[in-house]
mmCIF file of C-alpha atoms in Angstrom:
data_model
loop_
_atom_site.group_PDB
_atom_site.id
_atom_site.type_symbol
_atom_site.label_atom_id
_atom_site.label_comp_id
_atom_site.label_asym_id
_atom_site.label_seq_id
_atom_site.Cartn_x
_atom_site.Cartn_y
_atom_site.Cartn_z
ATOM 1 C CA UNK A 1 105.753 156.573 85.041
ATOM 2 C CA UNK A 2 107.765 154.517 82.398
ATOM 3 C CA UNK A 3 105.304 155.205 79.000
ATOM 4 C CA UNK A 4 106.274 151.369 77.815
ATOM 5 C CA UNK A 5 105.066 149.935 80.761
ATOM 6 C CA UNK A 6 101.494 152.196 80.900
ATOM 7 C CA UNK A 7 101.032 151.343 77.022
ATOM 8 C CA UNK A 8 101.949 147.377 77.431
ATOM 9 C CA UNK A 9 99.641 147.698 80.290
ATOM 10 C CA UNK A 10 97.154 149.623 78.366
ATOM 11 C CA UNK A 11 97.346 146.966 75.317
ATOM 12 C CA UNK A 12 96.527 144.466 77.899
ATOM 13 C CA UNK A 13 93.622 145.269 79.575
ATOM 14 C CA UNK A 14 92.810 146.292 75.899
ATOM 15 C CA UNK A 15 92.801 142.501 75.311
ATOM 16 C CA UNK A 16 91.457 141.349 78.061
ATOM 17 C CA UNK A 17 87.996 143.194 78.093
ATOM 18 C CA UNK A 18 87.860 142.167 74.484
ATOM 19 C CA UNK A 19 88.239 138.459 75.763
ATOM 20 C CA UNK A 20 85.657 139.403 78.631
ATOM 21 C CA UNK A 21 83.580 140.141 76.639
ATOM 22 C CA UNK A 22 83.707 137.168 73.974
ATOM 23 C CA UNK A 23 83.103 135.092 77.252
ATOM 24 C CA UNK A 24 79.988 136.751 77.908
ATOM 25 C CA UNK A 25 81.539 138.059 80.630
ATOM 26 C CA UNK A 26 82.709 142.075 81.962
ATOM 27 C CA UNK A 27 86.248 143.691 82.662
ATOM 28 C CA UNK A 28 86.224 143.872 86.260
ATOM 29 C CA UNK A 29 84.948 140.323 86.950
ATOM 30 C CA UNK A 30 88.215 138.709 87.005
ATOM 31 C CA UNK A 31 89.109 136.529 83.658
ATOM 32 C CA UNK A 32 87.802 133.092 85.265
ATOM 33 C CA UNK A 33 85.421 134.016 87.312
ATOM 34 C CA UNK A 34 82.386 135.484 85.621
ATOM 35 C CA UNK A 35 79.608 137.996 87.210
ATOM 36 C CA UNK A 36 76.375 135.773 87.876
ATOM 37 C CA UNK A 37 73.994 135.241 90.483
ATOM 38 C CA UNK A 38 75.420 133.460 93.459
ATOM 39 C CA UNK A 39 73.322 130.053 92.987
ATOM 40 C CA UNK A 40 74.825 129.486 89.129
ATOM 41 C CA UNK A 41 77.179 126.426 89.795
ATOM 42 C CA UNK A 42 79.008 126.498 86.654
ATOM 43 C CA UNK A 43 78.967 129.813 85.108
ATOM 44 C CA UNK A 44 80.219 128.675 81.846
ATOM 45 C CA UNK A 45 77.218 126.727 80.779
ATOM 46 C CA UNK A 46 75.700 129.134 78.544
ATOM 47 C CA UNK A 47 75.562 129.303 74.827
ATOM 48 C CA UNK A 48 78.490 131.913 73.393
ATOM 49 C CA UNK A 49 77.091 133.926 69.574
ATOM 50 C CA UNK A 50 79.721 132.087 68.090
ATOM 51 C CA UNK A 51 79.084 128.752 64.997
ATOM 52 C CA UNK A 52 80.829 126.640 67.105
ATOM 53 C CA UNK A 53 79.084 126.728 69.437
ATOM 54 C CA UNK A 54 75.449 126.949 67.931
ATOM 55 C CA UNK A 55 76.289 123.649 66.946
ATOM 56 C CA UNK A 56 75.029 120.500 69.862
ATOM 57 C CA UNK A 57 78.133 118.778 71.488
ATOM 58 C CA UNK A 58 76.969 115.645 71.445
ATOM 59 C CA UNK A 59 80.213 113.818 70.234
ATOM 60 C CA UNK A 60 83.091 113.774 72.787
ATOM 61 C CA UNK A 61 81.920 112.629 76.584
ATOM 62 C CA UNK A 62 82.463 115.420 77.524
ATOM 63 C CA UNK A 63 80.893 117.519 80.660
ATOM 64 C CA UNK A 64 78.364 120.035 78.683
ATOM 65 C CA UNK A 65 78.544 122.330 81.932
ATOM 66 C CA UNK A 66 81.874 123.176 82.061
ATOM 67 C CA UNK A 67 83.953 123.653 85.750
ATOM 68 C CA UNK A 68 82.602 124.260 88.485
ATOM 69 C CA UNK A 69 82.321 127.940 90.363
ATOM 70 C CA UNK A 70 84.993 126.734 92.618
ATOM 71 C CA UNK A 71 87.117 125.635 89.812
ATOM 72 C CA UNK A 72 86.939 128.891 87.978
ATOM 73 C CA UNK A 73 87.496 130.608 91.073
ATOM 74 C CA UNK A 74 90.780 128.609 92.318
ATOM 75 C CA UNK A 75 92.177 129.381 88.550
ATOM 76 C CA UNK A 76 91.091 132.524 88.655
ATOM 77 C CA UNK A 77 93.464 133.151 91.487
ATOM 78 C CA UNK A 78 96.386 131.047 89.669
ATOM 79 C CA UNK A 79 97.075 133.923 87.078
ATOM 80 C CA UNK A 80 99.519 135.956 88.397
ATOM 81 C CA UNK A 81 101.760 132.815 88.576
ATOM 82 C CA UNK A 82 101.342 133.071 84.248
ATOM 83 C CA UNK A 83 105.113 134.260 83.722
ATOM 84 C CA UNK A 84 106.733 131.874 86.375
ATOM 85 C CA UNK A 85 108.276 128.778 85.675
ATOM 86 C CA UNK A 86 108.505 127.590 89.074
ATOM 87 C CA UNK A 87 105.143 127.893 90.515
ATOM 88 C CA UNK A 88 103.123 127.060 93.241
ATOM 89 C CA UNK A 89 100.609 125.016 91.866
ATOM 90 C CA UNK A 90 97.820 124.260 94.507
ATOM 91 C CA UNK A 91 99.899 121.010 95.542
ATOM 92 C CA UNK A 92 98.171 118.909 93.458
ATOM 93 C CA UNK A 93 99.761 116.375 93.713
ATOM 94 C CA UNK A 94 99.417 115.878 97.105
ATOM 95 C CA UNK A 95 95.518 116.744 96.911
ATOM 96 C CA UNK A 96 96.012 113.407 94.579
ATOM 97 C CA UNK A 97 97.781 111.644 97.015
ATOM 98 C CA UNK A 98 94.967 112.628 99.619
ATOM 99 C CA UNK A 99 92.506 111.501 97.862
ATOM 100 C CA UNK A 100 93.338 108.183 96.981
ATOM 101 C CA UNK A 101 94.938 107.243 100.080
ATOM 102 C CA UNK A 102 98.295 107.159 98.628
ATOM 103 C CA UNK A 103 101.868 108.592 98.995
ATOM 104 C CA UNK A 104 103.025 111.349 96.327
ATOM 105 C CA UNK A 105 104.970 108.987 94.632
ATOM 106 C CA UNK A 106 102.640 106.865 93.066
ATOM 107 C CA UNK A 107 100.943 109.656 91.348
ATOM 108 C CA UNK A 108 102.433 110.688 87.991
ATOM 109 C CA UNK A 109 100.317 114.368 86.457
ATOM 110 C CA UNK A 110 99.694 114.289 82.603
ATOM 111 C CA UNK A 111 98.395 116.550 80.531
ATOM 112 C CA UNK A 112 95.166 114.978 79.873
ATOM 113 C CA UNK A 113 95.147 111.144 80.375
ATOM 114 C CA UNK A 114 96.030 111.082 76.969
ATOM 115 C CA UNK A 115 99.590 112.202 77.597
ATOM 116 C CA UNK A 116 99.858 109.708 80.073
ATOM 117 C CA UNK A 117 98.534 106.881 77.796
ATOM 118 C CA UNK A 118 101.441 107.838 75.593
ATOM 119 C CA UNK A 119 103.752 107.929 78.744
ATOM 120 C CA UNK A 120 102.426 103.974 79.330
ATOM 121 C CA UNK A 121 103.734 103.149 75.423
ATOM 122 C CA UNK A 122 107.007 104.503 75.708
ATOM 123 C CA UNK A 123 108.431 103.460 79.049
ATOM 124 C CA UNK A 124 106.669 99.181 78.434
ATOM 125 C CA UNK A 125 106.753 99.014 74.426
ATOM 126 C CA UNK A 126 109.409 98.527 72.213
ATOM 127 C CA UNK A 127 110.128 97.298 68.434
ATOM 128 C CA UNK A 128 108.071 93.826 68.814
ATOM 129 C CA UNK A 129 106.193 93.708 71.943
ATOM 130 C CA UNK A 130 102.524 93.648 71.965
ATOM 131 C CA UNK A 131 99.692 95.667 73.435
ATOM 132 C CA UNK A 132 96.815 93.843 74.032
ATOM 133 C CA UNK A 133 92.975 94.322 74.945
ATOM 134 C CA UNK A 134 89.985 94.335 72.926
ATOM 135 C CA UNK A 135 88.542 96.509 69.906
ATOM 136 C CA UNK A 136 86.380 98.731 69.774
ATOM 137 C CA UNK A 137 87.935 100.358 72.791
ATOM 138 C CA UNK A 138 89.528 103.727 74.130
ATOM 139 C CA UNK A 139 91.894 102.997 70.517
ATOM 140 C CA UNK A 140 94.995 105.739 71.154
ATOM 141 C CA UNK A 141 96.484 103.130 73.236
ATOM 142 C CA UNK A 142 96.638 101.109 69.934
ATOM 143 C CA UNK A 143 98.062 103.478 67.803
ATOM 144 C CA UNK A 144 101.162 104.855 70.623
ATOM 145 C CA UNK A 145 102.027 101.417 70.160
ATOM 146 C CA UNK A 146 101.934 100.583 66.232
ATOM 147 C CA UNK A 147 103.730 104.896 65.925
ATOM 148 C CA UNK A 148 106.735 102.656 67.768
ATOM 149 C CA UNK A 149 106.613 99.533 65.849
ATOM 150 C CA UNK A 150 105.152 97.621 67.815
ATOM 151 C CA UNK A 151 102.129 95.346 67.763
ATOM 152 C CA UNK A 152 98.022 95.316 69.019
ATOM 153 C CA UNK A 153 96.004 92.573 69.692
ATOM 154 C CA UNK A 154 92.828 92.932 69.786
ATOM 155 C CA UNK A 155 89.835 90.766 70.735
ATOM 156 C CA UNK A 156 85.943 91.301 69.386
ATOM 157 C CA UNK A 157 83.280 91.848 72.180
ATOM 158 C CA UNK A 158 81.929 88.999 73.371
ATOM 159 C CA UNK A 159 78.370 88.994 72.054
ATOM 160 C CA UNK A 160 76.517 91.061 74.491
ATOM 161 C CA UNK A 161 79.499 93.673 73.991
ATOM 162 C CA UNK A 162 81.418 92.815 77.198
ATOM 163 C CA UNK A 163 84.904 92.923 77.697
ATOM 164 C CA UNK A 164 86.291 88.495 76.875
ATOM 165 C CA UNK A 165 88.268 88.012 80.248
ATOM 166 C CA UNK A 166 89.207 84.235 79.575
ATOM 167 C CA UNK A 167 89.849 85.529 76.291
ATOM 168 C CA UNK A 168 92.397 87.904 76.920
ATOM 169 C CA UNK A 169 94.178 85.754 79.980
ATOM 170 C CA UNK A 170 94.792 82.976 77.179
ATOM 171 C CA UNK A 171 96.231 85.728 74.707
ATOM 172 C CA UNK A 172 98.203 86.855 76.990
ATOM 173 C CA UNK A 173 99.631 83.607 78.474
ATOM 174 C CA UNK A 174 100.562 82.337 74.827
ATOM 175 C CA UNK A 175 102.589 85.928 73.968
ATOM 176 C CA UNK A 176 103.717 86.560 77.529
ATOM 177 C CA UNK A 177 107.342 86.829 76.745
ATOM 178 C CA UNK A 178 106.617 89.736 74.409
ATOM 179 C CA UNK A 179 103.892 91.406 76.028
ATOM 180 C CA UNK A 180 104.664 94.855 77.402
ATOM 181 C CA UNK A 181 101.221 95.445 78.356
ATOM 182 C CA UNK A 182 97.397 94.639 78.739
ATOM 183 C CA UNK A 183 95.428 97.693 78.206
ATOM 184 C CA UNK A 184 91.204 97.346 80.190
ATOM 185 C CA UNK A 185 88.871 100.584 79.474
ATOM 186 C CA UNK A 186 87.100 100.466 82.316
ATOM 187 C CA UNK A 187 84.419 101.325 81.855
ATOM 188 C CA UNK A 188 84.093 100.909 77.846
ATOM 189 C CA UNK A 189 84.627 103.867 75.379
ATOM 190 C CA UNK A 190 82.570 103.292 73.008
ATOM 191 C CA UNK A 191 80.303 100.918 74.603
ATOM 192 C CA UNK A 192 79.512 102.109 78.107
ATOM 193 C CA UNK A 193 79.929 99.018 79.203
ATOM 194 C CA UNK A 194 81.623 97.829 82.827
ATOM 195 C CA UNK A 195 84.083 95.075 83.643
ATOM 196 C CA UNK A 196 82.858 93.552 86.572
ATOM 197 C CA UNK A 197 85.221 93.751 89.659
ATOM 198 C CA UNK A 198 84.759 90.012 89.554
ATOM 199 C CA UNK A 199 86.363 89.578 86.351
ATOM 200 C CA UNK A 200 88.909 92.268 86.995
ATOM 201 C CA UNK A 201 90.420 90.302 89.738
ATOM 202 C CA UNK A 202 90.171 86.817 87.790
ATOM 203 C CA UNK A 203 92.627 88.314 85.198
ATOM 204 C CA UNK A 204 95.457 89.793 87.441
ATOM 205 C CA UNK A 205 95.307 86.314 89.105
ATOM 206 C CA UNK A 206 95.947 84.723 86.071
ATOM 207 C CA UNK A 207 98.233 85.627 84.365
ATOM 208 C CA UNK A 208 101.942 86.433 84.896
ATOM 209 C CA UNK A 209 103.075 88.848 88.030
ATOM 210 C CA UNK A 210 105.637 90.475 85.909
ATOM 211 C CA UNK A 211 102.605 91.937 82.382
ATOM 212 C CA UNK A 212 101.740 95.509 83.735
ATOM 213 C CA UNK A 213 97.579 95.989 83.523
ATOM 214 C CA UNK A 214 97.371 99.309 81.907
ATOM 215 C CA UNK A 215 93.530 100.379 83.346
ATOM 216 C CA UNK A 216 91.670 103.646 81.617
ATOM 217 C CA UNK A 217 88.930 105.196 84.849
ATOM 218 C CA UNK A 218 88.551 108.441 82.566
ATOM 219 C CA UNK A 219 84.566 107.747 83.236
ATOM 220 C CA UNK A 220 84.881 105.694 86.970
ATOM 221 C CA UNK A 221 82.304 108.499 88.608
ATOM 222 C CA UNK A 222 79.216 107.858 86.524
ATOM 223 C CA UNK A 223 79.380 104.062 87.472
ATOM 224 C CA UNK A 224 76.583 103.244 89.270
ATOM 225 C CA UNK A 225 76.735 99.438 89.254
ATOM 226 C CA UNK A 226 77.337 97.321 91.908
ATOM 227 C CA UNK A 227 79.163 95.096 90.575
ATOM 228 C CA UNK A 228 81.912 97.341 89.533
ATOM 229 C CA UNK A 229 84.910 98.941 91.595
ATOM 230 C CA UNK A 230 87.559 100.872 90.788
ATOM 231 C CA UNK A 231 91.514 99.280 90.369
ATOM 232 C CA UNK A 232 92.853 100.933 93.308
ATOM 233 C CA UNK A 233 93.607 98.274 95.767
ATOM 234 C CA UNK A 234 95.327 96.249 93.149
ATOM 235 C CA UNK A 235 97.702 99.295 93.394
ATOM 236 C CA UNK A 236 98.082 99.046 97.219
ATOM 237 C CA UNK A 237 98.580 95.039 96.870
ATOM 238 C CA UNK A 238 101.759 96.101 94.928
ATOM 239 C CA UNK A 239 100.710 94.309 91.715
ATOM 240 C CA UNK A 240 101.947 95.916 88.319
ATOM 241 C CA UNK A 241 98.641 97.907 87.769
ATOM 242 C CA UNK A 242 98.310 101.536 86.680
ATOM 243 C CA UNK A 243 95.602 103.581 86.893
ATOM 244 C CA UNK A 244 94.211 106.942 84.263
ATOM 245 C CA UNK A 245 92.384 109.256 85.749
ATOM 246 C CA UNK A 246 91.209 112.522 83.697
ATOM 247 C CA UNK A 247 89.654 115.796 84.749
ATOM 248 C CA UNK A 248 88.348 116.172 81.570
ATOM 249 C CA UNK A 249 84.639 114.508 82.383
ATOM 250 C CA UNK A 250 82.963 114.754 85.509
ATOM 251 C CA UNK A 251 85.080 118.186 86.199
ATOM 252 C CA UNK A 252 85.093 119.870 83.111
ATOM 253 C CA UNK A 253 88.318 121.029 82.021
ATOM 254 C CA UNK A 254 89.058 119.045 78.836
ATOM 255 C CA UNK A 255 90.433 121.572 77.190
ATOM 256 C CA UNK A 256 93.168 122.631 79.649
ATOM 257 C CA UNK A 257 94.193 119.035 80.107
ATOM 258 C CA UNK A 258 94.124 117.626 83.702
ATOM 259 C CA UNK A 259 94.631 114.136 84.423
ATOM 260 C CA UNK A 260 97.524 111.933 86.465
ATOM 261 C CA UNK A 261 98.196 108.042 86.600
ATOM 262 C CA UNK A 262 97.648 106.040 89.961
ATOM 263 C CA UNK A 263 100.870 103.213 90.028
ATOM 264 C CA UNK A 264 103.383 101.335 92.696
ATOM 265 C CA UNK A 265 106.456 104.053 92.732
ATOM 266 C CA UNK A 266 108.173 101.485 90.578
ATOM 267 C CA UNK A 267 105.981 102.357 88.103
ATOM 268 C CA UNK A 268 105.678 105.345 88.384
ATOM 269 C CA UNK A 269 109.286 105.811 88.662
ATOM 270 C CA UNK A 270 109.924 104.268 85.247
ATOM 271 C CA UNK A 271 107.408 106.156 83.396
ATOM 272 C CA UNK A 272 108.378 110.054 84.591
ATOM 273 C CA UNK A 273 111.544 110.568 82.318
ATOM 274 C CA UNK A 274 108.801 109.810 79.294
ATOM 275 C CA UNK A 275 106.778 112.676 80.978
ATOM 276 C CA UNK A 276 106.487 116.085 79.698
ATOM 277 C CA UNK A 277 105.109 117.754 83.191
ATOM 278 C CA UNK A 278 103.547 119.947 80.479
ATOM 279 C CA UNK A 279 100.499 120.964 83.057
ATOM 280 C CA UNK A 280 99.497 124.949 83.387
ATOM 281 C CA UNK A 281 99.284 126.486 86.185
ATOM 282 C CA UNK A 282 95.482 127.243 86.182
ATOM 283 C CA UNK A 283 94.394 123.723 85.864
ATOM 284 C CA UNK A 284 96.285 122.628 88.787
ATOM 285 C CA UNK A 285 94.679 125.304 90.739
ATOM 286 C CA UNK A 286 91.412 124.554 90.242
ATOM 287 C CA UNK A 287 91.918 120.857 89.557
ATOM 288 C CA UNK A 288 92.592 120.791 93.339
ATOM 289 C CA UNK A 289 89.856 122.810 93.754
ATOM 290 C CA UNK A 290 87.374 120.368 92.296
ATOM 291 C CA UNK A 291 88.286 117.126 94.371
ATOM 292 C CA UNK A 292 86.409 119.382 97.239
ATOM 293 C CA UNK A 293 84.116 120.101 95.223
ATOM 294 C CA UNK A 294 82.058 117.333 96.174
ATOM 295 C CA UNK A 295 78.710 119.284 95.818
ATOM 296 C CA UNK A 296 79.288 119.907 92.088
ATOM 297 C CA UNK A 297 80.719 116.566 91.171
ATOM 298 C CA UNK A 298 77.102 115.004 92.631
ATOM 299 C CA UNK A 299 75.273 117.190 91.188
ATOM 300 C CA UNK A 300 76.978 117.130 87.644
ATOM 301 C CA UNK A 301 76.580 113.161 88.110
ATOM 302 C CA UNK A 302 72.839 113.216 89.083
ATOM 303 C CA UNK A 303 71.899 115.843 86.514
ATOM 304 C CA UNK A 304 74.367 113.539 83.542
ATOM 305 C CA UNK A 305 72.542 110.180 84.958
ATOM 306 C CA UNK A 306 68.651 111.990 85.258
ATOM 307 C CA UNK A 307 69.255 113.390 81.296
ATOM 308 C CA UNK A 308 71.224 110.049 80.168
ATOM 309 C CA UNK A 309 68.026 107.577 81.367
ATOM 310 C CA UNK A 310 65.876 110.074 79.803
ATOM 311 C CA UNK A 311 67.120 109.951 75.989
ATOM 312 C CA UNK A 312 67.589 106.733 76.345
ATOM 313 C CA UNK A 313 64.554 105.853 76.637
ATOM 314 C CA UNK A 314 63.314 108.307 74.103
ATOM 315 C CA UNK A 315 65.853 106.469 71.742
ATOM 316 C CA UNK A 316 64.244 103.238 72.682
ATOM 317 C CA UNK A 317 60.462 104.129 72.045
ATOM 318 C CA UNK A 318 61.297 104.789 68.531
ATOM 319 C CA UNK A 319 62.481 101.614 68.320
ATOM 320 C CA UNK A 320 66.055 101.627 68.320
ATOM 321 C CA UNK A 321 68.135 98.948 70.614
ATOM 322 C CA UNK A 322 70.501 100.747 73.460
ATOM 323 C CA UNK A 323 73.696 99.040 75.333
ATOM 324 C CA UNK A 324 73.270 99.504 79.094
ATOM 325 C CA UNK A 325 75.622 102.239 79.949
ATOM 326 C CA UNK A 326 77.199 103.525 83.076
ATOM 327 C CA UNK A 327 78.911 107.105 81.150
ATOM 328 C CA UNK A 328 77.983 109.645 80.252
ATOM 329 C CA UNK A 329 77.194 108.496 76.970
ATOM 330 C CA UNK A 330 74.901 105.504 75.191
ATOM 331 C CA UNK A 331 75.554 103.296 71.952
ATOM 332 C CA UNK A 332 72.411 103.127 69.514
ATOM 333 C CA UNK A 333 71.996 100.067 67.470
ATOM 334 C CA UNK A 334 71.349 102.478 63.973
ATOM 335 C CA UNK A 335 70.769 98.953 61.809
ATOM 336 C CA UNK A 336 72.036 100.932 58.221
ATOM 337 C CA UNK A 337 76.017 102.872 58.364
ATOM 338 C CA UNK A 338 75.888 105.075 61.388
ATOM 339 C CA UNK A 339 77.910 106.996 58.918
ATOM 340 C CA UNK A 340 74.521 108.248 57.585
ATOM 341 C CA UNK A 341 73.453 109.110 60.802
ATOM 342 C CA UNK A 342 76.211 111.391 61.870
ATOM 343 C CA UNK A 343 75.945 113.368 58.701
ATOM 344 C CA UNK A 344 72.263 113.534 58.537
ATOM 345 C CA UNK A 345 72.777 114.605 62.169
ATOM 346 C CA UNK A 346 75.413 117.100 60.825
ATOM 347 C CA UNK A 347 73.075 118.367 58.741
ATOM 348 C CA UNK A 348 70.686 119.436 61.922
ATOM 349 C CA UNK A 349 73.282 121.284 63.840
ATOM 350 C CA UNK A 350 74.270 118.185 66.239
ATOM 351 C CA UNK A 351 77.438 117.030 66.391
ATOM 352 C CA UNK A 352 77.325 112.803 67.518
ATOM 353 C CA UNK A 353 80.304 110.862 68.185
ATOM 354 C CA UNK A 354 82.668 109.000 64.983
ATOM 355 C CA UNK A 355 83.065 105.311 63.710
ATOM 356 C CA UNK A 356 83.956 102.774 65.998
ATOM 357 C CA UNK A 357 85.124 99.622 63.840
ATOM 358 C CA UNK A 358 83.949 97.099 63.517
ATOM 359 C CA UNK A 359 80.600 98.020 65.214
ATOM 360 C CA UNK A 360 80.068 101.083 61.881
ATOM 361 C CA UNK A 361 75.761 100.671 62.694
ATOM 362 C CA UNK A 362 76.391 101.565 66.114
ATOM 363 C CA UNK A 363 76.486 105.433 67.219
ATOM 364 C CA UNK A 364 77.492 106.604 70.095
ATOM 365 C CA UNK A 365 76.149 109.945 71.395
ATOM 366 C CA UNK A 366 76.974 111.563 74.673
ATOM 367 C CA UNK A 367 74.758 113.387 76.846
ATOM 368 C CA UNK A 368 74.956 116.239 76.656
ATOM 369 C CA UNK A 369 73.104 119.896 77.825
ATOM 370 C CA UNK A 370 68.529 119.173 77.961
ATOM 371 C CA UNK A 371 68.711 122.009 74.599
ATOM 372 C CA UNK A 372 71.218 119.660 73.182
ATOM 373 C CA UNK A 373 69.670 116.803 73.628
ATOM 374 C CA UNK A 374 65.787 117.665 72.527
ATOM 375 C CA UNK A 375 68.189 118.820 69.201
ATOM 376 C CA UNK A 376 68.880 115.248 69.268
ATOM 377 C CA UNK A 377 66.097 114.026 69.678
ATOM 378 C CA UNK A 378 64.515 115.591 67.252
ATOM 379 C CA UNK A 379 66.509 115.197 64.880
ATOM 380 C CA UNK A 380 66.703 111.647 65.166
ATOM 381 C CA UNK A 381 62.329 111.106 64.572
ATOM 382 C CA UNK A 382 63.552 112.885 60.822
ATOM 383 C CA UNK A 383 65.981 110.735 60.064
ATOM 384 C CA UNK A 384 65.206 108.055 61.069
#
């Protein structure tokens, strides 16, 4: 036997066993397949003995239960491709295209939707160009623009914290020649409020047809408002609409980075040169499995909504105003600076959302596990 090969394999297996121990798994269980009862849908929804995991994570709008058992099994099966470049990818692009009823050339994969938001900036922005949207929203898009020496024109929300579509239309028309693209986060992060189907139609029907509109639909799975509609029909109409989606939220693989853009093929072709193509094999297989696992998706949706409404009711009972939410988070009015609440929560082992100027007396709170939510409510009683 080749002693170098034997020694290397023993080293690997020993390291893997150590890693499995940290994950609370048993050697032989498969690096991503926990030995748990078949009824447990989310094997990684457990606390580990680590300071990071001792926090109640209510700051980043994650799925607190992690990927489903079906996703983990699919990813576990993809480990055999870890040493390859041209690996089978579970046909994730075709799976996404079929899921949306479009052809593969309408899809661009990315390492999370964050990469694709940057790709849109690289494609359509240059010095002197402008991106138009509201504030607060998912402002990373604006940072990408300014990094390219372009400008961001940000409009305030209306008094009811909705995005001001009429003012957006007016601003686009005034700046038409220099508009790189328009940004619409729907539902909006951090408010959790949707732009209605009628408002999206109003926007698209009243701006020049050559202006690209980027619609970030990271939280669309959680929407239950009947006035909301996804923007896919506009892509099918051939409009200059780009939709970004992520597997980080309802599917629970934020750390593994998987997202995609949907747009007409001409726009995808313009964007593709700026994409790194850096999505890993494991999450591609997991993503393809997730799209078929409707039962787990519905479980996460229903549980999230149940816990969100329970938290909101509790917060309101203490006298705080809370914005209506169609996401896995909500915004509460702290009256005094939200930074004071954030620091006080951190002292109690609870991590909550960052500042979202100009709403500096509002706090964004993600939905966590029941235990995490209870820690938040107890902390709020002490802080308030």
